[in-house]
CSV table of C-alpha atoms in Angstrom, one decimal:
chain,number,residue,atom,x,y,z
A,1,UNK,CA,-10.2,-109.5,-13.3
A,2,UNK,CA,-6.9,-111.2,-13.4
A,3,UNK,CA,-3.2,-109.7,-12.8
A,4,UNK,CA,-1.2,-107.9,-15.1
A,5,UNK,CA,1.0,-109.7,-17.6
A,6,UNK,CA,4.1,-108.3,-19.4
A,7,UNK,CA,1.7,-106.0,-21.5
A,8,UNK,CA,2.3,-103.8,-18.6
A,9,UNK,CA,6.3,-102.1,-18.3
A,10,UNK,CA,7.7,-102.4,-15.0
A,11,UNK,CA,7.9,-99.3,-13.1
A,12,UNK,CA,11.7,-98.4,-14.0
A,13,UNK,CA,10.3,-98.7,-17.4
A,14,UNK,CA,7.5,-96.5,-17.0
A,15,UNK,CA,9.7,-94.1,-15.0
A,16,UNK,CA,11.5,-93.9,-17.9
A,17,UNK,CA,9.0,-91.8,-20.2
A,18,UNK,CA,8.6,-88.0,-20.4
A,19,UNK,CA,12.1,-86.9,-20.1
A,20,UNK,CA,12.5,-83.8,-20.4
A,21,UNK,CA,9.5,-82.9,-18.0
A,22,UNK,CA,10.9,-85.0,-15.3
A,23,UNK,CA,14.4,-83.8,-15.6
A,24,UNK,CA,12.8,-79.9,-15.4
A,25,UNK,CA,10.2,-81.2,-12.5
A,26,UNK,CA,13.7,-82.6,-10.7
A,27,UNK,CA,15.4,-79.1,-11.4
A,28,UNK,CA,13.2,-77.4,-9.6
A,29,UNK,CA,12.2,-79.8,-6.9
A,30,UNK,CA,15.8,-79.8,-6.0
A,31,UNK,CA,15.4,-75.9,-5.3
A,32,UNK,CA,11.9,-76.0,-3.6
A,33,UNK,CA,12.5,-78.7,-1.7
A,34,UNK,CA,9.2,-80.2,0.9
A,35,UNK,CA,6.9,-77.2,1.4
A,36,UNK,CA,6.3,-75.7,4.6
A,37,UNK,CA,4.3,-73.3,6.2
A,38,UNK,CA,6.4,-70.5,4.8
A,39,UNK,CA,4.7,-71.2,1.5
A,40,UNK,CA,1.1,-69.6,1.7
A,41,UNK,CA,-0.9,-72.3,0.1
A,42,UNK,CA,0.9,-75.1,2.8
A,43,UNK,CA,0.2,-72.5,6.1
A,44,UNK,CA,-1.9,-75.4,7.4
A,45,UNK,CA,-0.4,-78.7,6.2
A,46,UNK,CA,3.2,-78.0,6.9
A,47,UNK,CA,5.0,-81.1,4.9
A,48,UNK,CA,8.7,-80.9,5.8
A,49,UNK,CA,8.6,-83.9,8.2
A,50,UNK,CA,7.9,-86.4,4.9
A,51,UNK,CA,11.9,-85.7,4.6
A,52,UNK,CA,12.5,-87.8,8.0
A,53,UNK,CA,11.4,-90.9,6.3
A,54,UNK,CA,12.7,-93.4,4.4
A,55,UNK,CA,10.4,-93.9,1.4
A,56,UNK,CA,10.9,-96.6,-0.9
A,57,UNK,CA,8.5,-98.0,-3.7
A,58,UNK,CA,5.4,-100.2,-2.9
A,59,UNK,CA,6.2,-103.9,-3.5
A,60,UNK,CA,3.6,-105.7,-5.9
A,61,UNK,CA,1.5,-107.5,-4.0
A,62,UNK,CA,0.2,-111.4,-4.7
A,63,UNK,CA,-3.2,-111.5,-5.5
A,64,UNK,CA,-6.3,-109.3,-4.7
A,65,UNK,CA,-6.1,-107.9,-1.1
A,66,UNK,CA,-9.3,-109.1,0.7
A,67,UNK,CA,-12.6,-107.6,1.7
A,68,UNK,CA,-12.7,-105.1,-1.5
A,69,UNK,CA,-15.5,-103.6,-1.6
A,70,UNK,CA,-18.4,-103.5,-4.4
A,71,UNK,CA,-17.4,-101.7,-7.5
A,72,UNK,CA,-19.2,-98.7,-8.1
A,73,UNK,CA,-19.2,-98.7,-11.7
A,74,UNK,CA,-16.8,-100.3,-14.1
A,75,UNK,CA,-13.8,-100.9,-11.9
A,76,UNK,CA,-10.2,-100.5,-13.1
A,77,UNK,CA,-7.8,-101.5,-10.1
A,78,UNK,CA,-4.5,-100.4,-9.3
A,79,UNK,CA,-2.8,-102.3,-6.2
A,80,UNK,CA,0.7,-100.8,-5.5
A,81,UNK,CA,1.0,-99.3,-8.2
A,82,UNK,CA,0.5,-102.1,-10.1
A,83,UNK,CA,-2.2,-101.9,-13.1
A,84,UNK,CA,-4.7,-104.9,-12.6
A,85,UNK,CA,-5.6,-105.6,-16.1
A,86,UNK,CA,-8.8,-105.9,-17.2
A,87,UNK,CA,-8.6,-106.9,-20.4
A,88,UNK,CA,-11.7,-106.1,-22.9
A,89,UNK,CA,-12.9,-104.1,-20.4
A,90,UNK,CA,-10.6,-100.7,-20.3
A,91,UNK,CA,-12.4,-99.2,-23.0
A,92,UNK,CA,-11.7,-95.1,-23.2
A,93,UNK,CA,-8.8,-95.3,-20.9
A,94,UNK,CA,-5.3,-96.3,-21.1
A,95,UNK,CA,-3.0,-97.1,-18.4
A,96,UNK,CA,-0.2,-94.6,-18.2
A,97,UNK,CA,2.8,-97.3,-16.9
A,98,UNK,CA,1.9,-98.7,-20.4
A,99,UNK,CA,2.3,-95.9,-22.4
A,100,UNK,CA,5.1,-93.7,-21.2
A,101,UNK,CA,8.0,-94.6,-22.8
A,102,UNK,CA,5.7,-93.9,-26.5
A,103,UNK,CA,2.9,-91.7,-25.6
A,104,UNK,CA,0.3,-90.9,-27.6
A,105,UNK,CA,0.0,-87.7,-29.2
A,106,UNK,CA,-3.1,-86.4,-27.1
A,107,UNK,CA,-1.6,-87.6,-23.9
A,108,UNK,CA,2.0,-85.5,-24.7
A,109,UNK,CA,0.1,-82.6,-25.7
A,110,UNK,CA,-1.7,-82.6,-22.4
A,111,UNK,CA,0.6,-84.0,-19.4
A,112,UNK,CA,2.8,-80.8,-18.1
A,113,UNK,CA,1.1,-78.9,-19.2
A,114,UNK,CA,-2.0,-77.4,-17.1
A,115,UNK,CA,-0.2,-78.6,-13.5
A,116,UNK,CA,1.4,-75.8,-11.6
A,117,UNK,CA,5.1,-75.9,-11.9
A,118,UNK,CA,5.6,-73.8,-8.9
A,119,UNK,CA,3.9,-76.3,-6.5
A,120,UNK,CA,6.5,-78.1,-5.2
A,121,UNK,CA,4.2,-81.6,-5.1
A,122,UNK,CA,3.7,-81.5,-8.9
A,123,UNK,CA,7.1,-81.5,-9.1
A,124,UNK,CA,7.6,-84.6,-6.9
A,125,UNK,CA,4.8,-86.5,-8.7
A,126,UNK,CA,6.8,-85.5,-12.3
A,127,UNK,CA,9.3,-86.9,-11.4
A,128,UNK,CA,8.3,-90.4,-9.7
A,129,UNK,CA,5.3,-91.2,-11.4
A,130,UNK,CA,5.1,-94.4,-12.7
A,131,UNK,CA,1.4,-95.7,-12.9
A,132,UNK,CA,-2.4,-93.5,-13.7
A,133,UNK,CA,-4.6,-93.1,-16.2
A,134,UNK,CA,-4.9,-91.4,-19.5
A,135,UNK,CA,-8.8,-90.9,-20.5
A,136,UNK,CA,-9.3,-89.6,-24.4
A,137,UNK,CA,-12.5,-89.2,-24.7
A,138,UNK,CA,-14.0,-88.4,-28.5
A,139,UNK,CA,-16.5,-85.8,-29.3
A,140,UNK,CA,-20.5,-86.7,-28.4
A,141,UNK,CA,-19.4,-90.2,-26.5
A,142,UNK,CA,-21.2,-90.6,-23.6
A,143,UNK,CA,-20.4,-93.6,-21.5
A,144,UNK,CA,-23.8,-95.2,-20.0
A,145,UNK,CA,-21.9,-97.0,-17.0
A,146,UNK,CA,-19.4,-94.8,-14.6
A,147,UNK,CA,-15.9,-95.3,-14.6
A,148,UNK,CA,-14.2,-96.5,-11.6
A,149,UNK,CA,-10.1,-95.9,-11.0
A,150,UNK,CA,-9.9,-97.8,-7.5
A,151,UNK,CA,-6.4,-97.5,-6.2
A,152,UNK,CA,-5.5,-99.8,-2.9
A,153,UNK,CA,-2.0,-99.8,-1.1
A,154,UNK,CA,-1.4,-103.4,1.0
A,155,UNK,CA,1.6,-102.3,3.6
A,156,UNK,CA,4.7,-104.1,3.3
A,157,UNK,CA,7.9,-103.8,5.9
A,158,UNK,CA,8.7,-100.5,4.9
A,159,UNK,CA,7.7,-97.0,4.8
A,160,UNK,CA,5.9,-96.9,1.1
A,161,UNK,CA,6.1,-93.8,-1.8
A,162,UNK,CA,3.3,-94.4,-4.7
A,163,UNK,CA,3.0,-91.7,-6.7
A,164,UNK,CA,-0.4,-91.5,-9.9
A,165,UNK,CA,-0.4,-89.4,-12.9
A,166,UNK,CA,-3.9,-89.1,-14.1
A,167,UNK,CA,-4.9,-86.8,-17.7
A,168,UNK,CA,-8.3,-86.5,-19.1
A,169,UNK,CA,-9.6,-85.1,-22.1
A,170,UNK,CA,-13.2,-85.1,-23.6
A,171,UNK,CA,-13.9,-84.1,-26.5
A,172,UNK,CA,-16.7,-81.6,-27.5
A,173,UNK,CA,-20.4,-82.5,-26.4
A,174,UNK,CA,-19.0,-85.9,-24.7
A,175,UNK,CA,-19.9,-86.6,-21.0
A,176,UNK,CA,-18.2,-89.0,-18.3
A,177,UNK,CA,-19.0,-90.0,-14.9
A,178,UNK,CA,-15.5,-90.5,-13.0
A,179,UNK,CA,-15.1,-92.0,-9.7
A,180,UNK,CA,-11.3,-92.3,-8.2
A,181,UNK,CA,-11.2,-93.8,-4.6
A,182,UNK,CA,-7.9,-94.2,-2.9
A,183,UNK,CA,-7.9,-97.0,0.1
A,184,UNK,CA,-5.5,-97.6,2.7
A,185,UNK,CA,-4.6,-99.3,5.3
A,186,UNK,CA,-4.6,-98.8,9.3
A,187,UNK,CA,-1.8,-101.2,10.3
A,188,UNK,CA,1.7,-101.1,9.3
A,189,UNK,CA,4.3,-98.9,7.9
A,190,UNK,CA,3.3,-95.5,6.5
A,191,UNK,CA,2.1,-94.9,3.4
A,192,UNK,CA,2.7,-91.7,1.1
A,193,UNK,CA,0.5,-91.3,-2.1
A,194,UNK,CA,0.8,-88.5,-4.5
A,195,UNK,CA,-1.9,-87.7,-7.1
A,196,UNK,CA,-2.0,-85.1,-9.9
A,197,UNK,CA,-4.7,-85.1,-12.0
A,198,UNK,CA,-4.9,-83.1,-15.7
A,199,UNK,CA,-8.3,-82.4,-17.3
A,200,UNK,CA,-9.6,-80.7,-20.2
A,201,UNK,CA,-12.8,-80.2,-21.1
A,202,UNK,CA,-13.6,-79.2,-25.0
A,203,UNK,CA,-17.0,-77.0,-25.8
A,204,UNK,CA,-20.3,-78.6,-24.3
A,205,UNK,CA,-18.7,-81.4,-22.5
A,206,UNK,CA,-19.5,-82.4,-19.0
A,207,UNK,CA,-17.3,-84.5,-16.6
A,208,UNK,CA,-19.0,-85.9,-12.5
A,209,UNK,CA,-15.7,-86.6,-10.9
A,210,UNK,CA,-16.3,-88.2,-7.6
A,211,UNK,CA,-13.4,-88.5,-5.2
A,212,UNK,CA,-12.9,-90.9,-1.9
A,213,UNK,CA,-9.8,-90.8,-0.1
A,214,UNK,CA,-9.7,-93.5,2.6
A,215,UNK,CA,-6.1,-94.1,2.8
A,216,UNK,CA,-6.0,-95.1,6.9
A,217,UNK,CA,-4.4,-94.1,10.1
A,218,UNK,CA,-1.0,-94.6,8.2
A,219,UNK,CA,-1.9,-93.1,4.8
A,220,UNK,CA,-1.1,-89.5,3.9
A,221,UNK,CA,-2.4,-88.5,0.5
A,222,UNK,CA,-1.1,-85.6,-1.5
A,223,UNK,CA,-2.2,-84.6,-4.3
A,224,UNK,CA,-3.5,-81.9,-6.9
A,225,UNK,CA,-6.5,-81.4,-9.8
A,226,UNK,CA,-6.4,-78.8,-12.5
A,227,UNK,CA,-9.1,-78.7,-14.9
A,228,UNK,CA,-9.6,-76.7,-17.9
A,229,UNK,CA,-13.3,-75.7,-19.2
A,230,UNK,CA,-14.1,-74.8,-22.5
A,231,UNK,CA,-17.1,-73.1,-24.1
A,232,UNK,CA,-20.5,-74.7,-22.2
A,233,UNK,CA,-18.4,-77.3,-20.6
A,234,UNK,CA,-19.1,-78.7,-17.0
A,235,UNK,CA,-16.8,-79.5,-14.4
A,236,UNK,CA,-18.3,-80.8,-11.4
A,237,UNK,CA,-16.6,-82.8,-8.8
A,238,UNK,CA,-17.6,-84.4,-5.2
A,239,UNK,CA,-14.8,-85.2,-2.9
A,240,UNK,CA,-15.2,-86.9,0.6
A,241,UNK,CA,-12.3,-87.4,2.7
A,242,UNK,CA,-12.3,-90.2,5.8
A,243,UNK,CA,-10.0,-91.9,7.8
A,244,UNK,CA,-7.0,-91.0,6.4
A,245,UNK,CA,-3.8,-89.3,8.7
A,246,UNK,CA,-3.2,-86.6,6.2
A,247,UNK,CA,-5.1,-85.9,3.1
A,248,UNK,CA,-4.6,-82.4,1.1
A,249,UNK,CA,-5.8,-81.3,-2.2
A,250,UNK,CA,-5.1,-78.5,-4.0
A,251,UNK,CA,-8.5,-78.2,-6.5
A,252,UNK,CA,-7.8,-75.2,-9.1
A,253,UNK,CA,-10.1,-75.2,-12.5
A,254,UNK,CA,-10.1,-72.3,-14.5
A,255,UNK,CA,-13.4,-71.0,-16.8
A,256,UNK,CA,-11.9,-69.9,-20.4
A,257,UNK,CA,-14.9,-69.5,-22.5
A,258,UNK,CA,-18.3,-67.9,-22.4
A,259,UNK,CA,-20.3,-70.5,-20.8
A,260,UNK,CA,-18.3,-72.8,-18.6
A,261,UNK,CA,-19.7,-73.8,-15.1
A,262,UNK,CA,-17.8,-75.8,-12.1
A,263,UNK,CA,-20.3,-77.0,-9.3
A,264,UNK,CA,-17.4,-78.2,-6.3
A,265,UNK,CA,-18.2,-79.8,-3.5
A,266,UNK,CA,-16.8,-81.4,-0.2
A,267,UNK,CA,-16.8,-83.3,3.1
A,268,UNK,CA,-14.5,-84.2,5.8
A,269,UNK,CA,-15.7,-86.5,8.0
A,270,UNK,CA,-12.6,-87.4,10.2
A,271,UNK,CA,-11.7,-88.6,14.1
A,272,UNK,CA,-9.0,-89.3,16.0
A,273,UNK,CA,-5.7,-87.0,14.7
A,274,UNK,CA,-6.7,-87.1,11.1
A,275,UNK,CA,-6.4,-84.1,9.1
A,276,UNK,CA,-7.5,-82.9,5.5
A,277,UNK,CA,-6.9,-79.9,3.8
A,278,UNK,CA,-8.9,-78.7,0.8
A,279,UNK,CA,-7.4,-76.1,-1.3
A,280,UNK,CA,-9.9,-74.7,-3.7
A,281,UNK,CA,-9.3,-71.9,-6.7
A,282,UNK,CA,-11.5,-71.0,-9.7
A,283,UNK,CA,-10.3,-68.4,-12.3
A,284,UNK,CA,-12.6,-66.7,-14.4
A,285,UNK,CA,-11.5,-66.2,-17.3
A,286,UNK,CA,-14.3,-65.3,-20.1
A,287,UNK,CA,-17.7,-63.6,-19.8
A,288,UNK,CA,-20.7,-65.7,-18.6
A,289,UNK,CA,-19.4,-68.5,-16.6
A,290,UNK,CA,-20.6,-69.6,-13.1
A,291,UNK,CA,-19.2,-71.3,-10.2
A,292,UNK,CA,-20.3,-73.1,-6.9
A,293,UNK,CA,-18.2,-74.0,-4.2
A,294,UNK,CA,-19.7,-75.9,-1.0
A,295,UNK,CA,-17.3,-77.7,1.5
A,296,UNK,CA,-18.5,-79.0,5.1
A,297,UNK,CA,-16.8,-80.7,7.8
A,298,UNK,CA,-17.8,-82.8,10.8
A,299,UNK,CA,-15.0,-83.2,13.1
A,300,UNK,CA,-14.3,-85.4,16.4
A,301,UNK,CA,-11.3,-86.0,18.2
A,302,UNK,CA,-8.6,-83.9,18.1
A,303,UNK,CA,-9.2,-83.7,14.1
A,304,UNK,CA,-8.6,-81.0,12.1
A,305,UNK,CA,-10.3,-80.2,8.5
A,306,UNK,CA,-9.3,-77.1,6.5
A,307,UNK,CA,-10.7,-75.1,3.1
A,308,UNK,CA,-9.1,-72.5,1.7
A,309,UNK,CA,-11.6,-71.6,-0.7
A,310,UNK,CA,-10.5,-68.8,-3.7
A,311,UNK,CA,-12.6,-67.4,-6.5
A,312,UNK,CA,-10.2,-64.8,-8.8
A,313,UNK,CA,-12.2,-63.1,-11.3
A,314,UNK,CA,-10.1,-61.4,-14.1
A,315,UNK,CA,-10.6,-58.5,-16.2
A,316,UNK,CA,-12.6,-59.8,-18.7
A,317,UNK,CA,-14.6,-61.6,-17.1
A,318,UNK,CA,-17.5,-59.8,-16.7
A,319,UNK,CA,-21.0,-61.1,-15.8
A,320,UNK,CA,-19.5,-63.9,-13.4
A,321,UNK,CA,-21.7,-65.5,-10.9
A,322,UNK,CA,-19.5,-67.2,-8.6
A,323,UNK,CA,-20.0,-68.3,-4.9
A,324,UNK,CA,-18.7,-70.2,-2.0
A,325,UNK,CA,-19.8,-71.6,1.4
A,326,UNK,CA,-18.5,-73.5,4.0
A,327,UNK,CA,-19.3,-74.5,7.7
A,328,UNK,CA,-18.0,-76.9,9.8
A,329,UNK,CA,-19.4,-79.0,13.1
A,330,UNK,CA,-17.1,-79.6,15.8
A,331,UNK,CA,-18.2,-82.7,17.6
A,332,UNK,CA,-15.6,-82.1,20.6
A,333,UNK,CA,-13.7,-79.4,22.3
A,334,UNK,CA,-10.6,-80.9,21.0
A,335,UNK,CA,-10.9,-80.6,17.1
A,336,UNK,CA,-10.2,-77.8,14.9
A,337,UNK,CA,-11.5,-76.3,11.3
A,338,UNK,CA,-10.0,-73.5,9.9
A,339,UNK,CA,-11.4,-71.7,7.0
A,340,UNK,CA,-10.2,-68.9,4.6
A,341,UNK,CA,-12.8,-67.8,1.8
A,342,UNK,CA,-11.4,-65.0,-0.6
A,343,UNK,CA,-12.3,-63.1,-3.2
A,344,UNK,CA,-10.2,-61.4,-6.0
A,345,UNK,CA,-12.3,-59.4,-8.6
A,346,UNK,CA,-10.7,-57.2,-11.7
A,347,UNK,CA,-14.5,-57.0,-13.2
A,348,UNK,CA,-17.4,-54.6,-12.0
A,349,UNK,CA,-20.4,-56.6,-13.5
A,350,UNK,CA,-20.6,-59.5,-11.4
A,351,UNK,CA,-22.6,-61.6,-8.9
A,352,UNK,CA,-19.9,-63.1,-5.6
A,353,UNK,CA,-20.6,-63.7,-2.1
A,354,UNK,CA,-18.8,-66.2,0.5
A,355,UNK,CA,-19.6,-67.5,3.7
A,356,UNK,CA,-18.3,-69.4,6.7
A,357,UNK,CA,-19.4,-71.0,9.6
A,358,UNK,CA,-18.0,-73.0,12.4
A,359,UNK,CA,-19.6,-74.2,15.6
A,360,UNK,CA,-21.2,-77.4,17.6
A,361,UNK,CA,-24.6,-78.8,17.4
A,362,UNK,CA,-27.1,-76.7,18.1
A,363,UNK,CA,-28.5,-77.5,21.9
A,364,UNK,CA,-32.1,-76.9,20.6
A,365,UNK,CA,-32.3,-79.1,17.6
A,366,UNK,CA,-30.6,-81.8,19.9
A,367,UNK,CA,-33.4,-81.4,22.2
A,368,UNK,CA,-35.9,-81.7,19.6
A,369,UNK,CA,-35.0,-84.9,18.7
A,370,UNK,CA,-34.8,-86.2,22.6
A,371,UNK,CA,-37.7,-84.9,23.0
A,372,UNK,CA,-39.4,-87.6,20.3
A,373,UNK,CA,-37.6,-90.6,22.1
A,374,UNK,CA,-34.5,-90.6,20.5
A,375,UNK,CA,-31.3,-91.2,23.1
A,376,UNK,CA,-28.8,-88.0,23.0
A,377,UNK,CA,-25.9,-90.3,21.5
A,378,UNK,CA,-28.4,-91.5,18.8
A,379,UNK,CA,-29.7,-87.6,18.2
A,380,UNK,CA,-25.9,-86.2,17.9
A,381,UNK,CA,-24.9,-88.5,15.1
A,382,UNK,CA,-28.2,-88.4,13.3
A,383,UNK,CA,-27.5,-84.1,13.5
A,384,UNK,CA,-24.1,-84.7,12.0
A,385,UNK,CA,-25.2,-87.1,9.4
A,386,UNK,CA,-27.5,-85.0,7.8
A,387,UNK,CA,-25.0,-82.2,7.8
A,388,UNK,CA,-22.6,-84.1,6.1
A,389,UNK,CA,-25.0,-85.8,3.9
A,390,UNK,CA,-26.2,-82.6,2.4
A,391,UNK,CA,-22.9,-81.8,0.1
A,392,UNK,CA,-24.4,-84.7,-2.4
A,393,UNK,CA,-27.5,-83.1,-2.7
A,394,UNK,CA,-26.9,-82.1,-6.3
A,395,UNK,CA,-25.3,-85.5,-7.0
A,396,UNK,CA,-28.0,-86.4,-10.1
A,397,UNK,CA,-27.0,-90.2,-9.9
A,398,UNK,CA,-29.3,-92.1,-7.8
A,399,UNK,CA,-26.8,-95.2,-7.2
A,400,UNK,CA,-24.1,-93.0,-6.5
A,401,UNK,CA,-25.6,-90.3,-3.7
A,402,UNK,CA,-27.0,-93.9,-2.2
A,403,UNK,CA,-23.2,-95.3,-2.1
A,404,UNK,CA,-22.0,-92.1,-0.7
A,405,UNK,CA,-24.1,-91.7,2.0
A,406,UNK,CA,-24.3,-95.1,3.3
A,407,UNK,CA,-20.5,-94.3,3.7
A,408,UNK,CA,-21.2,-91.3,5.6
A,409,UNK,CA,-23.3,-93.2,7.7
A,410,UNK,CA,-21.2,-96.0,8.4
A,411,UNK,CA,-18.6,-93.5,9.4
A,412,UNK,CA,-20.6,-91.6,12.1
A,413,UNK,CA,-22.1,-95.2,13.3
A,414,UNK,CA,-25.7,-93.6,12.3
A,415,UNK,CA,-28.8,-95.5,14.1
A,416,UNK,CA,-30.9,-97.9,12.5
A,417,UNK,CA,-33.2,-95.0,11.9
A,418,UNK,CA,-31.0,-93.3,9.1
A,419,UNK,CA,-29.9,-96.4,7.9
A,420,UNK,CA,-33.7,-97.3,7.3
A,421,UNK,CA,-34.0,-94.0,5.4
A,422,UNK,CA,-31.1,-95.2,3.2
């Protein structure tokens, strides 16, 4: 994989495309302004104190940063902002900096156009982005090897803005394997990363989108996914947030046709004063269609982790069966998880339920595992392991659910004993 030539326009260039949806994402930034906790969906994640810093773009970096880790599939790399291009290899997927100033028709018809103008974030991201994705998938392709976006931010000597533009679209019967991972750093000046993510999914297609944020101690990553699921279409997506200072996600897919199923899932494993946020909303929106959500947290420190879970079920959409759970496992006194499932139903033949859970390991299964020889240290982590581990249960890729929780287990320092499981 070798740096980007000319082939790829320079940000101002890039910046340049789309407009008229920039200068209406401007226009109504200017009157929203940074969201606070006056706005309901922010009540946790209060983001006025971004304004106190002076952001400036990331600086293209010489080089691959070191210790990168393994790719997970085939890898597409973005290092501040910059596209790494990989030649033959980019197959399905465009890169967006490339593009903007003549999009193609699929991508015009698409970008704007399912992101929630009254978020004040997607707004921001309109109006800055400069690098992302744009994924055309045609009907019945089915890509054998998983696609990797791996975005990395390398500090410079000022506080850094990046901000990704991502839009998918796959075409009837197709299926993709996604993975997006966002890496940080812990030294340096802060970082601020923005994401919004557009994906439509035609009749009987099925997209696995696995997200990582690990942005650092000086990373704060914003961003927001709205996908669109079409006749016996699949959305399911994985995200696992880690060592990042702030991380929220606003999640919202809507169901419009008989048939279409979301499966979401999530896990915040943080420490120190690390926070995430998970903002989660399905509509239904046709008869027949199912959704799962299940978000977890394991939290040390003086952490905090957050779901706001939401399934709105409108008139028409009757036989909906839709759920939600979440629990979370405070590992000290100090951290915090709040939690807020809701239900909003307009239909009287349907199957929803929630639940919620919060609390510390339990004294008797700790004891259990002292009791068989295993040090109370040892026994805590291997307890919060497994409750973590559990959200990729239903992940159906062997080399994947092995990746992820061989993360999780480096992150709780698990003992040889989980690690020999692995």
């Amino acid at each position: 994989m070798t740096p980007a030539t000319a082939s790829v326009k320079p940000p101002e260039a890039a910046a340049a495309g789309f407009p008229e949806l920039r200068c209406q994402a401007r226009a109504c930034f200017r009157e929203q302004g940074l969201p606070s906790r006056r706005i309901e969906a922010y009540k946790y994640s209060d983001l006025t104190f971004l304004a106190r810093e002076k952001w400036v773009g990331e600086s293209p970096a010489s080089g691959l940063p070191p210790g990168l880790p393994e790719p997970w599939g085939r890898r597409l790399l973005w290092l501040n902002g910059r596209f790494l291009d990989p030649g033959e290899n980019a197959g399905e997927i465009q890169e967006i900096g490339a593009i903007a100033t003549h999009p193609p028709a699929g991508l015009k018809a698409l970008l704007g156009q399912l992101a929630d103008p009254d978020d004040p974030l997607v707004n921001l991201n309109t109006m800055r982005f400069d690098h992302g994705g744009w994924i055309d998938l045609p009907a019945g392709a089915r890509p054998e090897q998983p696609l990797e976006l791996f975005f990395t931010h390398v500090p410079g000597d000022h506080p850094t803005a990046a901000h990704t533009r991502l839009a998918l679209h796959l075409g009837a019967n197709s299926r993709l394997v996604l993975i997006e991972r966002h890496v940080g750093a812990d030294q340096g000046p802060a970082c601020l990363a923005s994401l919004v993510a557009e994906i439509d999914l035609e009749p009987g297609a099925e997209l696995v989108h696995l997200r990582l944020i690990q942005m650092g101690t000086q990373g704060r990553m914003l961003g927001r996914t709205e996908a669109r699921v079409g006749a016996g279409a699949c959305y399911r997506a994985f995200n696992y947030d880690a060592g990042t200072r702030l991380a929220r996600h606003a999640l919202r897919v809507r169901l419009v046709a008989p048939g279409a199923v979301t499966d979401l899932a999530g896990v915040q494993v943080l420490q120190g004063r690390e926070q995430a946020d998970n903002d989660v909303t399905v509509i239904h929106d046709a008869i027949s269609t199912r959704s799962r959500q299940y978000f977890r947290g394991v939290l040390a420190g003086h952490s905090r982790g957050i779901y706001s879970g939401r399934i709105k079920v409108e008139p028409k959409a009757q036989k909906t069966d839709a759920s939600q759970e979440s629990a979370g496992l405070l590992l000290s006194r100090q951290a915090e998880a709040d939690t807020r499932p809701q239900l909003e139903i307009y239909a009287d033949d349907v199957i929803c339920n929630h639940g919620a859970s919060t609390g510390a390991i339990d004294p008797d299964s700790l004891f259990y595992l002292q009791s068989r020889g295993i040090d109370a240290a040892s026994a805590r982590r291997m307890i919060a392991y497994g409750f973590a581990a559990r959200v990729f249960a239903t992940l159906e890729i062997p080399a994947l659910k092995s990746a992820v929780t061989h993360l999780i287990a480096g992150r709780l320092q698990a003992p040889e004993e989980i690690r020999e499981w692995l």
